[in-house]
CSV table of C-alpha atoms in Angstrom, one decimal:
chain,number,residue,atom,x,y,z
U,1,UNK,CA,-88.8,-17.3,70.1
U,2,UNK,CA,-85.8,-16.9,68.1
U,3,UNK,CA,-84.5,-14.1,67.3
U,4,UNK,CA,-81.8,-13.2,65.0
U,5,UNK,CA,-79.2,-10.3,63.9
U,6,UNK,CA,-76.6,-8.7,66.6
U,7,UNK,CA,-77.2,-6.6,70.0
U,8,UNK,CA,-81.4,-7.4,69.9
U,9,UNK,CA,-82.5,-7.4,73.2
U,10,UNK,CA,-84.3,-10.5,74.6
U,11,UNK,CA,-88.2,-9.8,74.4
U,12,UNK,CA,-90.9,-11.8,76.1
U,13,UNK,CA,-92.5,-14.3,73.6
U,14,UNK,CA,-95.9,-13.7,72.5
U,15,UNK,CA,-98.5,-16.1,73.6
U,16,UNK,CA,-100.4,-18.4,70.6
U,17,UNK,CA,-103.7,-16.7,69.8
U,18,UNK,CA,-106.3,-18.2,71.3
U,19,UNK,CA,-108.9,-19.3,68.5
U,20,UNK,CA,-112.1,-20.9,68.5
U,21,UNK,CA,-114.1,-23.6,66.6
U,22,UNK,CA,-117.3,-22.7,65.2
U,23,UNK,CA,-119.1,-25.8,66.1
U,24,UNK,CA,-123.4,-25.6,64.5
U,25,UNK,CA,-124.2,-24.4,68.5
U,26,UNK,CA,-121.7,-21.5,68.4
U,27,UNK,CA,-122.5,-20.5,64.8
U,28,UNK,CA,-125.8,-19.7,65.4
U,29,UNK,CA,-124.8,-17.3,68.0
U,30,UNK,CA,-122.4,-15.2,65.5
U,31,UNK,CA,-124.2,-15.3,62.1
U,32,UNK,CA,-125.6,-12.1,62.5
U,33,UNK,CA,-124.2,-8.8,60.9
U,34,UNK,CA,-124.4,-6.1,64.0
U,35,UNK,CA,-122.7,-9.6,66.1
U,36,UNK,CA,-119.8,-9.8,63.6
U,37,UNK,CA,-119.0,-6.4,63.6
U,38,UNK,CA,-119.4,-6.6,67.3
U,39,UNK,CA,-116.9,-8.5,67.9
U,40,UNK,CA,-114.4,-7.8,65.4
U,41,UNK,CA,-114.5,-4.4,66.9
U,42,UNK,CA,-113.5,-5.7,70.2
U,43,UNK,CA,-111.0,-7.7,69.0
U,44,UNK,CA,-109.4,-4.9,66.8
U,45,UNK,CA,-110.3,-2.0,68.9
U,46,UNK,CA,-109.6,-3.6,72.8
U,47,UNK,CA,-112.7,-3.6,75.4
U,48,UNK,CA,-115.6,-1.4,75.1
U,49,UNK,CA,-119.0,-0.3,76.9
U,50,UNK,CA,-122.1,-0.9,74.8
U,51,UNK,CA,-123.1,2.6,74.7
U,52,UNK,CA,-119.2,3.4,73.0
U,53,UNK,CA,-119.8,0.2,70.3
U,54,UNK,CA,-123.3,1.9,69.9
U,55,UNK,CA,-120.9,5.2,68.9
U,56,UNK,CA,-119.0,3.5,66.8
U,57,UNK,CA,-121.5,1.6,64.6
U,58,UNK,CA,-123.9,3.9,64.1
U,59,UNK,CA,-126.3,1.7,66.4
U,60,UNK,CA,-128.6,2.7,69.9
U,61,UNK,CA,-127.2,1.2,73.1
U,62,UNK,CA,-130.0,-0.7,73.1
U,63,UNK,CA,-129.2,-2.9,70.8
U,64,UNK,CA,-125.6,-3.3,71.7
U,65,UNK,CA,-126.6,-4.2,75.1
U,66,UNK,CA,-128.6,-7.0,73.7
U,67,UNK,CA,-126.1,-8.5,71.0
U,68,UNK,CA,-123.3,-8.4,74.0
U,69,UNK,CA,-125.6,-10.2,76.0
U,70,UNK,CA,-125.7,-12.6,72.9
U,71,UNK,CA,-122.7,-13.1,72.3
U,72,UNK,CA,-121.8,-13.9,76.3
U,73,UNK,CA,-124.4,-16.6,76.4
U,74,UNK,CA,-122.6,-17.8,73.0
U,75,UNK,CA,-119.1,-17.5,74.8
U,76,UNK,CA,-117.9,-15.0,72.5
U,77,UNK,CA,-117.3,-11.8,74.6
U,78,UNK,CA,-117.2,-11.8,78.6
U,79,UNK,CA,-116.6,-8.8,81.1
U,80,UNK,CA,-113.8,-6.8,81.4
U,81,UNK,CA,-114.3,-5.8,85.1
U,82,UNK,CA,-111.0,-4.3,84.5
U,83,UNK,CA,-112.0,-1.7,82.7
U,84,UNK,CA,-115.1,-0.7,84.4
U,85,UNK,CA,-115.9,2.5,86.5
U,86,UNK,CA,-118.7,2.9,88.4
U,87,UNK,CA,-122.1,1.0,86.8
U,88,UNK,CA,-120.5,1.1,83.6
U,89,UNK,CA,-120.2,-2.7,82.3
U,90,UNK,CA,-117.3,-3.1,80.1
U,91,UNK,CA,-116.9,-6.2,77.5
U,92,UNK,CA,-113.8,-7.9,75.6
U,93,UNK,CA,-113.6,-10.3,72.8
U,94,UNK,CA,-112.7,-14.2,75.0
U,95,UNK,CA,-110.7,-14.9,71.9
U,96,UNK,CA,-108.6,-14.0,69.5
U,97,UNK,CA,-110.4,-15.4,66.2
U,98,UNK,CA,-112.3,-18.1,65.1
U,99,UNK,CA,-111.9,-20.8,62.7
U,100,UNK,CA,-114.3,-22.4,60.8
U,101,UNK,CA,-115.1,-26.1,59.8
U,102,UNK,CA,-116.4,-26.6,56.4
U,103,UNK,CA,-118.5,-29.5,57.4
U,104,UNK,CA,-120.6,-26.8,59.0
U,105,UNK,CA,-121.6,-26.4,55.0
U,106,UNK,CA,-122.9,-29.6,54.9
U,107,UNK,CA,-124.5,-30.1,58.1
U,108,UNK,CA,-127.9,-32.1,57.6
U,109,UNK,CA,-129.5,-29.6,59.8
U,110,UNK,CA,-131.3,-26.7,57.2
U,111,UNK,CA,-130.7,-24.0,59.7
U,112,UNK,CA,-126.8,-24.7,60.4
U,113,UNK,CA,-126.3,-24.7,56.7
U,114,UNK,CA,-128.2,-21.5,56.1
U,115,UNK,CA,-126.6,-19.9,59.1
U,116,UNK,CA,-122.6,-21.0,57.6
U,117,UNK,CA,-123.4,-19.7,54.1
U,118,UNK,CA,-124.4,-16.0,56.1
U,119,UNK,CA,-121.3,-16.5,58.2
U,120,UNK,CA,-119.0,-16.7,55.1
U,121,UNK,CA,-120.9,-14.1,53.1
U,122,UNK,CA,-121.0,-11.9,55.8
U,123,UNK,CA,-116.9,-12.1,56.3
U,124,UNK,CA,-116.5,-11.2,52.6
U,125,UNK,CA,-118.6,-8.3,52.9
U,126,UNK,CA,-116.6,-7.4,55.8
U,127,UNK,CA,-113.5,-7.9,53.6
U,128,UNK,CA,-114.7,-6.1,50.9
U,129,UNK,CA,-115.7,-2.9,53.2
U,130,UNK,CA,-112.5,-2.8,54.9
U,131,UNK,CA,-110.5,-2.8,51.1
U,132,UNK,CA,-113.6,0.1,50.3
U,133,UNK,CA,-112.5,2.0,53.0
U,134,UNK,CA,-108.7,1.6,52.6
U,135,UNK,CA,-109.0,3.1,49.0
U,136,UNK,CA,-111.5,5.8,49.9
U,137,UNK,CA,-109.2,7.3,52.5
U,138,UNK,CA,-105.1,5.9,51.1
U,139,UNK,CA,-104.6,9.5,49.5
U,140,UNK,CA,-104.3,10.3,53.8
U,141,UNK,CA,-101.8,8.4,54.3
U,142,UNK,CA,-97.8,8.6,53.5
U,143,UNK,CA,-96.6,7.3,50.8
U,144,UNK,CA,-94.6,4.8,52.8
U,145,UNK,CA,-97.8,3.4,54.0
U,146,UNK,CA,-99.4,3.4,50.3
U,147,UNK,CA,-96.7,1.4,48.8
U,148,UNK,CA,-96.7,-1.2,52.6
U,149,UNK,CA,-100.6,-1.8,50.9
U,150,UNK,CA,-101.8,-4.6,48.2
U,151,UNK,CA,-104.6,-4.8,46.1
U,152,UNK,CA,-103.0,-8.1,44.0
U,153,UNK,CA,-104.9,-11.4,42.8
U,154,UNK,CA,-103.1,-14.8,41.0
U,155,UNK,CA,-104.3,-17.1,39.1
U,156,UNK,CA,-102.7,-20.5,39.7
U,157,UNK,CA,-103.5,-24.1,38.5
U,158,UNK,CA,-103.3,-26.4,41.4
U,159,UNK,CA,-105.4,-29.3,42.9
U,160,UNK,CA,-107.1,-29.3,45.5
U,161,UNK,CA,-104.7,-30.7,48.3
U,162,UNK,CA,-102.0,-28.2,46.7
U,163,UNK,CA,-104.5,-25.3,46.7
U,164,UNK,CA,-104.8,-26.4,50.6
U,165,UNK,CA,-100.9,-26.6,51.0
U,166,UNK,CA,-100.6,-22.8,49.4
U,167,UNK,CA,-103.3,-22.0,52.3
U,168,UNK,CA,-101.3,-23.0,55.0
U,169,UNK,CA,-97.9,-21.7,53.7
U,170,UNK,CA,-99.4,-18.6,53.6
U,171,UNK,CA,-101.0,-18.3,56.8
U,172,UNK,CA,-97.8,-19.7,58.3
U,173,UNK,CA,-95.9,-16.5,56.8
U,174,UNK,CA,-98.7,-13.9,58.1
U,175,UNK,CA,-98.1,-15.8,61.5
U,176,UNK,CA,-94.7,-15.3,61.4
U,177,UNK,CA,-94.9,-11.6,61.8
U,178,UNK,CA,-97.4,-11.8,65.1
U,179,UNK,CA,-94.2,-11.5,67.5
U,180,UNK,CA,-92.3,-8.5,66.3
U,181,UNK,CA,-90.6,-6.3,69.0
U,182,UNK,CA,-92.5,-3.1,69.6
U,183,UNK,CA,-91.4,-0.8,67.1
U,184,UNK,CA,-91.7,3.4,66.2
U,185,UNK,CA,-94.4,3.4,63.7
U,186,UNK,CA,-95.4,0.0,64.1
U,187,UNK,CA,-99.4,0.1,63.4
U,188,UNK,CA,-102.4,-2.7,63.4
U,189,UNK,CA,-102.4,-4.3,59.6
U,190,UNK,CA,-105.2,-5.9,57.9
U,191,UNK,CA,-103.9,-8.7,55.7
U,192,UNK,CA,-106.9,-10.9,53.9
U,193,UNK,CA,-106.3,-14.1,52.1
U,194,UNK,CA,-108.8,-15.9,49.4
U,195,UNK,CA,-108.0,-18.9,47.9
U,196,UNK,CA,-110.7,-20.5,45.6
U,197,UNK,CA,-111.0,-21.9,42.6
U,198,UNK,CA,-112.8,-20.3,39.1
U,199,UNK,CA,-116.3,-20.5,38.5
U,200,UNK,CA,-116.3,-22.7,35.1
U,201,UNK,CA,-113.2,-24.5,35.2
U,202,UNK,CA,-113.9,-27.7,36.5
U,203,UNK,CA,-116.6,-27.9,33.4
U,204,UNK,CA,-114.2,-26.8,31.1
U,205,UNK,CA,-111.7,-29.5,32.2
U,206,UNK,CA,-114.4,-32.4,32.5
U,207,UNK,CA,-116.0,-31.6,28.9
C-alpha cells in the first residue's frame, strides 16, 4: 500500500475482501429476506448469537437458529468459536460480500431465475430501507455528517460497454478508500451505486 504526504507512519495493509460468486446452488440458499438481512448484519455488525440477531430483527430465536443453520449448509456464515462462552454458539459472515452473475437471470432453470430476480429485488429494498432510515433519523446527526451524505442521481447517455466502464471506475474509487489508517471519528459508511438504463429509451431510439 502506498501511502503518500510526510511523517505517516507505515500501517499494515489491509487484506482484499474476500467475495463470493453466487453460483444457481448458492443462490438458492440466500434468496430469502430474514437470510439477507442475516447476513448483512453479520457482516456489518461482527459475530453474533442467534438469540442477539433474533433482538435485533425483531424475530424469535427460533427462527434465527434455523436460517443460520441455512446459511452454514449454503457456506455463507460458520462458527465463531472465538466468541463463544459457555453453550452459547456464536456465528460470523465466511465472507465479506458477494457478487453476482447475471447469467443467473437467464438460467434455463425456472426456479434459478425466479430466485435471482428475488435476490436483486430484495437488495433494492434493502437499499431503499437503509436511505429510509438515514433520512428519518439525519436531523441526529452533526452537520458535518449531514453534509459527508448523498442523495444524488445523473442521467448520462452511454452504451452499454461504457455504462459497464463507469461501473467499474466507480467501484474502483469506493475501493480505494477500504485501507485508510484508523482515524478519530472514523465511522462505517454506506455507499450504494445503481447504474441502469431508462425505462423507454431504447424504444424511443429504435422508433
Amino acid at each position: 500500500m502506498q501511502l503518500y504526504g510526510e511523517s505517516v507512519p507505515e500501517t499494515p495493509e489491509v487484506p482484499e475482501p474476500q467475495v463470493r460468486t453466487l453460483d444457481a446452488r448458492s443462490l438458492r440458499g440466500i434468496a430469502h429476506p430474514l437470510r439477507m438481512r442475516m447476513l448483512a448484519a453479520l457482516r456489518h455488525d461482527g459475530p453474533a448469537t442467534a438469540s442477539r440477531l433474533a433482538e435485533r430483527l425483531g424475530e424469535s430465536s427460533g427462527s434465527t437458529s434455523y436460517h443460520l443453520r441455512q446459511l452454514a449448509a449454503y457456506g455463507f456464515v460458520e462458527d465463531a468459536p472465538e466468541h463463544g462462552k459457555g453453550r452459547e454458539r456464536w456465528w460470523k459472515a465466511s465472507h465479506d460480500g458477494m457478487r453476482f452473475d447475471e447469467s443467473l437471470l437467464y438460467d434455463d432453470d425456472p426456479a434459478t431465475r425466479g430466485a435471482a430476480d428475488f435476490f436483486l429485488h430484495e437488495v433494492a429494498t434493502i437499499h431503499a430501507q437503509e436511505v429510509s432510515t438515514w433520512l428519518g433519523n439525519a436531523h441526529t446527526w452533526s452537520a458535518a455528517w449531514r453534509r459527508g451524505s448523498d442523495l444524488s442521481d445523473f442521467t448520462l447517455h452511454l452504451t452499454a460497454e461504457e455504462s459497464l466502464d463507469l461501473i467499474h471506475k466507480m467501484h474502483d474509487l469506493v475501493n480505494g478508500f477500504r485501507d485508510l489508517p484508523p482515524a478519530e471519528g472514523r465511522l462505517p459508511v454506506r455507499v450504494h451505486t445503481h447504474a441502469f438504463p431508462r425505462q423507454g429509451a431504447r424504444a424511443r431510439r429504435t422508433s
